[in-house]
CSV table of C-alpha atoms in Angstrom, one decimal:
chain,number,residue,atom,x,y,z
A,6,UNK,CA,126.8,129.3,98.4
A,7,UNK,CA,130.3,129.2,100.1
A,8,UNK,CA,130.3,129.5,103.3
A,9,UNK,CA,130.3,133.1,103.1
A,10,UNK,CA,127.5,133.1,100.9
A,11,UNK,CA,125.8,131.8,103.6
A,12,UNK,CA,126.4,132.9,106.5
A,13,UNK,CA,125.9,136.4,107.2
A,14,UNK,CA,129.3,138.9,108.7
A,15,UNK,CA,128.8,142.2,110.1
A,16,UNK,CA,131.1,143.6,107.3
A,17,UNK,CA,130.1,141.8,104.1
A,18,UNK,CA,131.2,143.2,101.1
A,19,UNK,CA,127.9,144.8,99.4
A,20,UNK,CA,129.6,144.8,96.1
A,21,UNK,CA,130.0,140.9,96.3
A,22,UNK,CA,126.6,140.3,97.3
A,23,UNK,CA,125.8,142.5,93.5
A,24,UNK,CA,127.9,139.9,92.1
A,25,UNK,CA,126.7,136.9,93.0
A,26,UNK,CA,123.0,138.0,92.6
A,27,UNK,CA,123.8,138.6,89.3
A,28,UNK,CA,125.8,135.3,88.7
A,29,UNK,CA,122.5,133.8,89.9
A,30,UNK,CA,120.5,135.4,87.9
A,31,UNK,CA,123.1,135.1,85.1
A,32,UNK,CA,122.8,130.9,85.5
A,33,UNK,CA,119.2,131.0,84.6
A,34,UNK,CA,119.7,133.2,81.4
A,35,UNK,CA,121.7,129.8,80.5
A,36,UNK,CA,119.6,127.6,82.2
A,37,UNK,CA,116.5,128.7,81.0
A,38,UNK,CA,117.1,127.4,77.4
A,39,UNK,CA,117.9,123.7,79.0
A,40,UNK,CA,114.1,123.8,80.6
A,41,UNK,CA,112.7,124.8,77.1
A,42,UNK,CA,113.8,122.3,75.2
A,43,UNK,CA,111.8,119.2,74.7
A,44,UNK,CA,114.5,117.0,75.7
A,45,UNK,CA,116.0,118.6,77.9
A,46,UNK,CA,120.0,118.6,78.8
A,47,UNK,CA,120.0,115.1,76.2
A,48,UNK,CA,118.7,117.5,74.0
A,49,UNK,CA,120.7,120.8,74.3
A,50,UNK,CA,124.2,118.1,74.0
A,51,UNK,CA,122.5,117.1,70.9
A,52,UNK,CA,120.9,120.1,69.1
A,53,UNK,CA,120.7,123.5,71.2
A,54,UNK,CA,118.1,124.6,68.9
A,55,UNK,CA,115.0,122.3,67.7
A,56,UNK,CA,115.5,121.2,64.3
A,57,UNK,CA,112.7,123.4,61.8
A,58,UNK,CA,112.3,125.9,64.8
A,59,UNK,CA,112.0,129.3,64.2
A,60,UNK,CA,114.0,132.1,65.1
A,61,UNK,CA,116.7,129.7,65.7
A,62,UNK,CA,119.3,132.6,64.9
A,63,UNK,CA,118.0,134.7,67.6
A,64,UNK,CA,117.8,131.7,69.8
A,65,UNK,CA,122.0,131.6,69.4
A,66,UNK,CA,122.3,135.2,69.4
A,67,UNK,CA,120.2,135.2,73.5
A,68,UNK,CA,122.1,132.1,74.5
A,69,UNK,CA,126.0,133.4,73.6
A,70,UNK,CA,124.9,136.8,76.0
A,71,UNK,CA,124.9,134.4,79.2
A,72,UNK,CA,126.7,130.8,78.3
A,73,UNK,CA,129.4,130.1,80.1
A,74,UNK,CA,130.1,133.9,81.3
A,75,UNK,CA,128.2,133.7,84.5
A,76,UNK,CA,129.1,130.2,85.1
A,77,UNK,CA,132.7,131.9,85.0
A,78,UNK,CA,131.4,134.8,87.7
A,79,UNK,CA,129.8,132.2,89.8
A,80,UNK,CA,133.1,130.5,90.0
A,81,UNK,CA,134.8,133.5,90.7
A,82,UNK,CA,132.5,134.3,93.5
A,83,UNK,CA,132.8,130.9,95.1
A,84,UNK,CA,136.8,131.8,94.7
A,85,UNK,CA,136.3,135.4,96.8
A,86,UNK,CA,134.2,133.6,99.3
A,87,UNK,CA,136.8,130.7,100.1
A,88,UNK,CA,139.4,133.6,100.6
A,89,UNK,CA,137.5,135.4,102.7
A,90,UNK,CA,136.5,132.3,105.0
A,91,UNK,CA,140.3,131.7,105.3
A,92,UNK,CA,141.2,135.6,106.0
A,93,UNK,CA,138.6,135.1,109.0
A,94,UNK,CA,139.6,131.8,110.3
A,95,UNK,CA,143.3,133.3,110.2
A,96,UNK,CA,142.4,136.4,112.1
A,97,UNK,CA,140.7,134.2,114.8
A,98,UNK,CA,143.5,131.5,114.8
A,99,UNK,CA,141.2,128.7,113.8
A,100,UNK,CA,142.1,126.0,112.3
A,101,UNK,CA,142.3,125.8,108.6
A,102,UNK,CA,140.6,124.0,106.5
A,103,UNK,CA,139.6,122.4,109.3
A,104,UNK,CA,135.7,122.4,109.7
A,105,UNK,CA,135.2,123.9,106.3
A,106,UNK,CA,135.5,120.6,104.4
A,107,UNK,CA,132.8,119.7,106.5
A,108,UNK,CA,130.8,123.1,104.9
A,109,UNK,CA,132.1,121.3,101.5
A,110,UNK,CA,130.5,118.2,102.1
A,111,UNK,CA,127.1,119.9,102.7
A,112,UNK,CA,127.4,121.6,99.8
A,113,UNK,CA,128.1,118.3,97.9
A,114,UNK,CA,124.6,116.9,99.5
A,115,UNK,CA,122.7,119.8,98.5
A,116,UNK,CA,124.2,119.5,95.1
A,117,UNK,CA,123.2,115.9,94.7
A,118,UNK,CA,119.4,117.4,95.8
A,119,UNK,CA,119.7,119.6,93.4
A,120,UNK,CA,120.5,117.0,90.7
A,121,UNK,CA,118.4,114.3,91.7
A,122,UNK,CA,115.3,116.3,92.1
A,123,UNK,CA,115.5,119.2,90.5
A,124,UNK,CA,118.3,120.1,88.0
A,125,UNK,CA,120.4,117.7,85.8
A,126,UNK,CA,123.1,120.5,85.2
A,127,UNK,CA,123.6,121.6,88.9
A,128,UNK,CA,127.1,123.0,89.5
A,129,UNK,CA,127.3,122.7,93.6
A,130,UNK,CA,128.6,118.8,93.4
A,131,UNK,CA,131.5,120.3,90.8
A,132,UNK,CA,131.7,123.3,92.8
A,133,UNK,CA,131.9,121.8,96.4
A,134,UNK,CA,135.1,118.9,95.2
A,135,UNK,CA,136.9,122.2,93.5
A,136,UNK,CA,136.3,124.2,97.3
A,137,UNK,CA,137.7,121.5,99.2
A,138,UNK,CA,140.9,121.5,96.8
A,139,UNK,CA,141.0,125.2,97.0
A,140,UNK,CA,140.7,125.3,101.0
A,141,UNK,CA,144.5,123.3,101.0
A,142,UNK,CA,145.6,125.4,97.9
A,143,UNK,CA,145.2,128.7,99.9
A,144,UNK,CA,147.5,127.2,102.4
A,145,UNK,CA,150.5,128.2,99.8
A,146,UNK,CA,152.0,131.4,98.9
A,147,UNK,CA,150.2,133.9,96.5
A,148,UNK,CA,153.0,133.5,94.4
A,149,UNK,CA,152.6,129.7,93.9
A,150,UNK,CA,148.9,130.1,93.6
A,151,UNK,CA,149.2,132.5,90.8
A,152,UNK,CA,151.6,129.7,89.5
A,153,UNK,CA,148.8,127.3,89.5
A,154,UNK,CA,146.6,129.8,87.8
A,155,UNK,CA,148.1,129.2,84.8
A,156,UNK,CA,149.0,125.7,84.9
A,157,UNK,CA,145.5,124.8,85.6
A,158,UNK,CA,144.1,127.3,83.0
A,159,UNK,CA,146.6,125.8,80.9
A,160,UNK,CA,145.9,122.3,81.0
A,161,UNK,CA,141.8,123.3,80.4
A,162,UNK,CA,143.0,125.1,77.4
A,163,UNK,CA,144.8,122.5,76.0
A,164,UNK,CA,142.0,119.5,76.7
A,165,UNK,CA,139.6,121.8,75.1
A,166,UNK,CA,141.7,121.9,72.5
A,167,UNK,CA,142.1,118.9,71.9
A,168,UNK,CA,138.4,117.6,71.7
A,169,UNK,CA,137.9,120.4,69.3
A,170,UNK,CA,140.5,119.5,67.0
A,171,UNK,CA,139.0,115.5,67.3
A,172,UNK,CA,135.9,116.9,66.3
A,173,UNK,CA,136.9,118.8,63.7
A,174,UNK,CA,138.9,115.7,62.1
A,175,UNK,CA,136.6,113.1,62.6
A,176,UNK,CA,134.1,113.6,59.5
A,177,UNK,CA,130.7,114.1,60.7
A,178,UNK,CA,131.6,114.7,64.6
A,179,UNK,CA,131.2,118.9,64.0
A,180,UNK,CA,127.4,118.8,63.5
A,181,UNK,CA,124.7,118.6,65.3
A,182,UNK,CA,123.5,115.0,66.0
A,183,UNK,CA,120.2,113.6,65.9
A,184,UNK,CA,117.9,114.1,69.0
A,185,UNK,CA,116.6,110.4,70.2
A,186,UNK,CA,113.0,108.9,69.0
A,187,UNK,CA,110.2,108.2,71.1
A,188,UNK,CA,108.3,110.9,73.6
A,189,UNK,CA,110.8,112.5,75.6
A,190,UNK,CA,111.0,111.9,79.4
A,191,UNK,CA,110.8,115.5,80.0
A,192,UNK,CA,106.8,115.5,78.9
A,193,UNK,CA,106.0,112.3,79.9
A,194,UNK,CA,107.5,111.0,83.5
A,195,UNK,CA,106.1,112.2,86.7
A,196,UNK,CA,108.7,114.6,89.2
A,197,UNK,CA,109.7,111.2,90.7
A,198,UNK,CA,110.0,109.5,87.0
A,199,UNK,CA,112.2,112.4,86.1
A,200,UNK,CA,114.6,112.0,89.2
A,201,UNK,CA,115.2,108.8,88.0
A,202,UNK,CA,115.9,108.9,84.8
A,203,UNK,CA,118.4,111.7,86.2
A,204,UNK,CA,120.2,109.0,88.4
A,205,UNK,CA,120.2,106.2,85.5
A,206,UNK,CA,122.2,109.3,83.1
A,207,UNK,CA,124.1,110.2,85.8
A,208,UNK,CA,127.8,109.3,83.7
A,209,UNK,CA,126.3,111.5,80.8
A,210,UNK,CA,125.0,114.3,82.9
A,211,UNK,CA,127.8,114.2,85.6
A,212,UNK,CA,130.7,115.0,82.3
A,213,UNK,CA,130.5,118.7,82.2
A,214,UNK,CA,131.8,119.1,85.9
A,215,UNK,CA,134.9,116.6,85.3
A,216,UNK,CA,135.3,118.3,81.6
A,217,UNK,CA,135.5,121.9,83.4
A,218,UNK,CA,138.2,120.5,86.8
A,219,UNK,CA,140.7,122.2,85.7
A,220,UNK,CA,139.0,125.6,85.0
A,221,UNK,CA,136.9,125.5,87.8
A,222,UNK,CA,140.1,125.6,90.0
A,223,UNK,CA,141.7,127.9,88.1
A,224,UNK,CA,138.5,130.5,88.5
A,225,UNK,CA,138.8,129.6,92.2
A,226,UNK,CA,141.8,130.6,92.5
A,227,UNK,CA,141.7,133.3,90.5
A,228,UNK,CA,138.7,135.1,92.4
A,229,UNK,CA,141.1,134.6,95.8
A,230,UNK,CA,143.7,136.7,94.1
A,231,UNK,CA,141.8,139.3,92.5
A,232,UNK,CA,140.5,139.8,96.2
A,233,UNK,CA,144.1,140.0,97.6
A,234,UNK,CA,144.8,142.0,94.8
A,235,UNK,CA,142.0,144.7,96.0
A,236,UNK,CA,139.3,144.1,92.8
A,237,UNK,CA,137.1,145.7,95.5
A,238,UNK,CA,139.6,148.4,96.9
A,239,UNK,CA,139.1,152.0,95.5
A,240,UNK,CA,143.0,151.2,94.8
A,241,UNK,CA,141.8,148.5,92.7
A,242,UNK,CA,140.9,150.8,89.8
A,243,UNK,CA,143.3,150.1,87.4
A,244,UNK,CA,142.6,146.4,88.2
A,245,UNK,CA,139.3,146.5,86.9
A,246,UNK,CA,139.9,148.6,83.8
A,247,UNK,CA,142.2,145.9,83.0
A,248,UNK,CA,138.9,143.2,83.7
A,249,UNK,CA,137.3,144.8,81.6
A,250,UNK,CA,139.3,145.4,78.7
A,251,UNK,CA,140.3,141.9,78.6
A,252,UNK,CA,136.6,140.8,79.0
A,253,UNK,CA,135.5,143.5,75.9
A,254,UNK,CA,138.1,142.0,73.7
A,255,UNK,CA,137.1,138.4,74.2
A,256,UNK,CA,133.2,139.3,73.4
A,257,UNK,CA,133.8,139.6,69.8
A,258,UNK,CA,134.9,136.1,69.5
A,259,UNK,CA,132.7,134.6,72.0
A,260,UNK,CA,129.6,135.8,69.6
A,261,UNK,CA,130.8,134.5,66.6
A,262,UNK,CA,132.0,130.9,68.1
A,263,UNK,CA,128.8,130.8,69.1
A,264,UNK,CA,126.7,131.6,65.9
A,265,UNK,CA,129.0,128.6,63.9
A,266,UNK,CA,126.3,126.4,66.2
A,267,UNK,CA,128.4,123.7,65.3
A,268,UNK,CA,129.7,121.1,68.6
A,269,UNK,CA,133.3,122.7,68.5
A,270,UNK,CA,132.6,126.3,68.3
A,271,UNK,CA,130.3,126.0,71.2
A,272,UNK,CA,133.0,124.5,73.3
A,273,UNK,CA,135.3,126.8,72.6
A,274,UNK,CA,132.5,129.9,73.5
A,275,UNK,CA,131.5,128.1,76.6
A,276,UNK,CA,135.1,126.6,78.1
A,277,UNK,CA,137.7,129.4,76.3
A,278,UNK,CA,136.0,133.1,75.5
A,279,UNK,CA,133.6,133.1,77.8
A,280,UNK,CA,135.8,132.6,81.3
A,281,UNK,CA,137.2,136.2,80.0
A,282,UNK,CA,134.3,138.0,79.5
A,283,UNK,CA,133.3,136.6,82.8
A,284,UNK,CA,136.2,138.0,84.3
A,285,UNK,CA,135.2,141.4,82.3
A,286,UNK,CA,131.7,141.4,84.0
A,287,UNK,CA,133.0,140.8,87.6
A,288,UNK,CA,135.2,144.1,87.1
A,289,UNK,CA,132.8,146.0,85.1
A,290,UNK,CA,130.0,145.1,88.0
A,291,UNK,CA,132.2,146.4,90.7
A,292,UNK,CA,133.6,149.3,89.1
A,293,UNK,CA,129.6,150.0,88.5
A,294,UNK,CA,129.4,149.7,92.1
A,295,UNK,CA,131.8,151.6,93.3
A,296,UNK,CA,131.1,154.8,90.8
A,297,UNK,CA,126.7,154.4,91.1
A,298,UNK,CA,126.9,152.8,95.1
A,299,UNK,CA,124.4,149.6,96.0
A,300,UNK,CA,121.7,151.5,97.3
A,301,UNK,CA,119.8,151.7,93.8
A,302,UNK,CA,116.6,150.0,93.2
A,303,UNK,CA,118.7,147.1,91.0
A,304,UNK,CA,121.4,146.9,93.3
A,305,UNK,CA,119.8,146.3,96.0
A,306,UNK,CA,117.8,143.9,94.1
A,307,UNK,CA,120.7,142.1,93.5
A,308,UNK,CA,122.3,142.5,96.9
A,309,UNK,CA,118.9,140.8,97.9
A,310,UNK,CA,119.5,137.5,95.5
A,311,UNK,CA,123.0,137.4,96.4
A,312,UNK,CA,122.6,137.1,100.2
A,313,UNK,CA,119.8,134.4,99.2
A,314,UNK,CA,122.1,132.9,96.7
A,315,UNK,CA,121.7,129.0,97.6
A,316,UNK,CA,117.8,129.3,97.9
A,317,UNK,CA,117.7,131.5,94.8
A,318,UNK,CA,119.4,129.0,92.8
A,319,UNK,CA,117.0,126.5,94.1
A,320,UNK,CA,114.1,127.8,93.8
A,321,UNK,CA,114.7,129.6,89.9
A,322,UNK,CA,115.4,126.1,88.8
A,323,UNK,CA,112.2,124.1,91.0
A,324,UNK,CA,110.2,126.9,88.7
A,325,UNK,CA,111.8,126.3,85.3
A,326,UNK,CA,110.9,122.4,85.7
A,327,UNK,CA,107.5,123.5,87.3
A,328,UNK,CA,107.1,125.2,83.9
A,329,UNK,CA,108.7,123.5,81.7
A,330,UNK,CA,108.5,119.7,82.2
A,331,UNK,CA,105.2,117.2,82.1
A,332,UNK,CA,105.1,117.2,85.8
A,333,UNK,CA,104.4,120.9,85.8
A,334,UNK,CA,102.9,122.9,83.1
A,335,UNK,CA,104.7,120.9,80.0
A,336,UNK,CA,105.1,123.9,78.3
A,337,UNK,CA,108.6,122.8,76.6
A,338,UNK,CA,106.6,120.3,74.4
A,339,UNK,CA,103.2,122.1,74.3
A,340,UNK,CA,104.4,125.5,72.9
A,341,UNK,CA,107.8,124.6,71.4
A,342,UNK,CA,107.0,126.6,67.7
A,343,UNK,CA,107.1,129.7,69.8
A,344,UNK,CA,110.1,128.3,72.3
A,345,UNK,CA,112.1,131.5,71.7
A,346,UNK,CA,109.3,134.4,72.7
A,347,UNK,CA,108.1,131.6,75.6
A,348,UNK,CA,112.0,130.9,76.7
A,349,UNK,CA,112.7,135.2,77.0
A,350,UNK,CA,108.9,135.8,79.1
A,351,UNK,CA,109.3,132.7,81.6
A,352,UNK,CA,113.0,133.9,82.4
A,353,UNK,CA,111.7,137.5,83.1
A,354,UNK,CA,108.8,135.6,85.4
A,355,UNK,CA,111.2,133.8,87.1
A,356,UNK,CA,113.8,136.4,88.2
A,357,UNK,CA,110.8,138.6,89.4
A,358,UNK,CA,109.9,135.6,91.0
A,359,UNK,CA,113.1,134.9,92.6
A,360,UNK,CA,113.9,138.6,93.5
A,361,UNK,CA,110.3,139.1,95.0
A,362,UNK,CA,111.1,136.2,96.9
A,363,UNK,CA,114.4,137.3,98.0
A,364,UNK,CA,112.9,140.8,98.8
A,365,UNK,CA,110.1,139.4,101.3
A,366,UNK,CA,111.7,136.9,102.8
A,367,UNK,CA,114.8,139.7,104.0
A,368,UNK,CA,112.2,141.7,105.1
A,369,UNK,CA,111.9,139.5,107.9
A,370,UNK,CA,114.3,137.0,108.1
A,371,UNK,CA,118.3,137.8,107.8
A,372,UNK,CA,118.9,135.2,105.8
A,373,UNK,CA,117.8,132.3,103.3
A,374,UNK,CA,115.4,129.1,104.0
A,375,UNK,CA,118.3,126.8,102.8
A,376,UNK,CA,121.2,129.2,104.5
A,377,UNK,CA,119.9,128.4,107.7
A,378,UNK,CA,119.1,125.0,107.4
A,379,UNK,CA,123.1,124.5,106.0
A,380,UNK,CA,124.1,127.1,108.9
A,381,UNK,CA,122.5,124.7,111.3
A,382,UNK,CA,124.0,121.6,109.9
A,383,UNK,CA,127.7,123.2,109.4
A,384,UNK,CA,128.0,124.2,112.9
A,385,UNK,CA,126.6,120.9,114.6
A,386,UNK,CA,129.5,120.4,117.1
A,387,UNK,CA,131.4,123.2,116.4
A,388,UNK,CA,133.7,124.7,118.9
A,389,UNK,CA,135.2,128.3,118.9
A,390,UNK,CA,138.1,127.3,120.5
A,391,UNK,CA,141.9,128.9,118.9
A,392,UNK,CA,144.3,127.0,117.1
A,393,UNK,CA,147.1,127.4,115.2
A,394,UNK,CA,146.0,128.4,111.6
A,395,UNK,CA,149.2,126.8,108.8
A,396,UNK,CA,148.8,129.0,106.5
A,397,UNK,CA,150.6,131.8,104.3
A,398,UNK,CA,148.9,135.3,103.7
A,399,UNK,CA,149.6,138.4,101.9
């Protein structure tokens, strides 16, 4: 989904191709509960679960194991994958960033794809500005980038906090609100009908990736110096021991801020706890891969999705709205008593989905329908010619 998500290298890193098949896979666990509800996104801002719906606890219980934590590991991901894209273009003296904000801007049009006609809550837009930031940002010293670690996780901490503390003052703000009357768009309008109701929200869908700026560069960042910093190394041991402590000792909280259900503990699960446990899975994943290998039947599973990433992500969420939404099977409004049992089996039939997907298509092909077609378009004009490369590296 970077460019090195994309492209494929004669020495990728197998246990960062784990990674980001499970950050994929990860994004749907959230995801999944957005398709099931009968108003969608509007509806999840408003009341995650349906009011009178059953099994509402367990409904909070599924959704704290995935929200926000692999949104954190994507990000992290997308971080490794910028680093490694400047480590190469250092190596062979191109010029950097040079024709990777070019790769950025693809990714921005495949993101606004993705929102327009598929997904209201698609990260590549968010994800593509934060890249082209981080490709000048990698241009300093370590040192100062660690420096702007903190600073930027600093600043996200403290807006967070901020709109929690409003909403805890303002009577009546910490609860859920009302979801809007009348039929809900989601049942009713055609694929086309959907898209643009999608474009006529766009301020109230486009918030969460301004709202997360700040941590999204900070997780950049972050994944670029856990890379220099050899998370993947078997030196890198300790590294991840201390991943994953970190990442058990924010779970705890993360569970319980998300079982108050209430609009500020949810934001403080989401934007503060679960960045750390994400940072707990990415070292607890590796280690896994470095003690068990990648040549297991779920590794290489995984390894499949991940080399597929951009089509995988796609494709998961083209078959929650194909089940989910009027245009498709409308099961969000036709079964919503059982929403919970429905949610957990269309997730599983997805991700086999996806992986069966992922696991045919390699058989053949050495990388994804969409990969290609943004290969293609990212090197239209390109020349391999050497250049001076400005740039400051371990």
């Amino acid at each position: 989904m970077t460019n090195t998500n994309v492209l494929p290298s004669p020495r990728r890193l197998e246990a960062l191709d784990v990674v980001r098949g499970v950050a994929i896979v990860g994004t749907l666990a959230t995801n999944i509960w957005v398709f099931s509800h009968p108003w969608g996104l509007l509806g999840m801002l408003s009341s995650p679960t349906v009011p009178g719906e059953q099994a509402a606890d367990a409904q909070l219980v599924l959704m704290a194991l995935a929200q926000g934590k692999f949104l954190a590991l994507l990000s992290l991901t997308f971080g490794i994958g910028l680093a490694l894209q400047h480590r190469s273009a250092h190596s062979h003296r191109r010029r950097w960033p040079g024709r990777y904000l070019w790769r950025a801007a693809l990714l921005f049009v495949d993101g606004v794809v993705n929102y327009v006609l598929i997904a209201e809550f698609d990260v590549l837009m968010g994800y593509a500005v934060t890249a082209a930031i981080v490709s000048f940002l990698l241009l300093t010293r370590p040192r100062a980038q660690r420096a702007m670690i903190l600073v930027f996780g600093g600043l996200h901490v403290a807006m967070i906090s901020l709109i929690v503390l409003a909403l805890t003052a303002i009577p009546g703000a910490n609860v859920d609100g009302a979801l809007p009357d009348g039929p809900s768009p989601y049942a009713t309008e055609s694929f086309w009908g959907l898209a643009l109701f999608r474009v006529d929200n766009v301020d109230v869908f486009r918030a969460e990736p301004v709202l997360i700026g700040f941590l999204s560069l900070a997780m950049f960042l972050a994944g670029a110096a856990l890379l220099r910093a050899g998370v993947f190394t078997a030196d890198g041991a300790g590294l991840r021991r201390r991943l994953m402590v970190a990442g058990a000792c924010a779970a705890p909280l993360d569970l319980v801020l998300a079982l108050t259900a209430t609009p500020a503990g949810l934001l403080l699960e989401r934007y503060v706890a679960a960045p750390v446990v994400g940072l707990g899975l990415l070292g607890l994943i590796v280690e896994l891969c470095r003690f068990r290998g990648v040549s297991g039947w779920w590794a290489r599973r995984a390894t499949e999705i991940g080399r597929v990433a951009l089509s995988a992500y796609l494709l998961q969420n083209l078959l929650g709205g194909a089940l989910f939404y009027g245009w498709g099977f409308g099961l969000a409004e036709s079964l919503e008593p059982w929403r919970v049992p429905v949610t957990v089996i269309a997730f599983v039939a997805i991700t086999v989905l996806v992986a069966s997907a992922a696991h045919l298509w390699l058989r053949r092909f050495s990388t994804g329908p969409v990969e290609w077609l943004w290969r293609a378009a990212a090197n239209l004009g390109a020349r391999d010619r050497p250049s001076t490369v400005s740039g400051v590296e371990d």
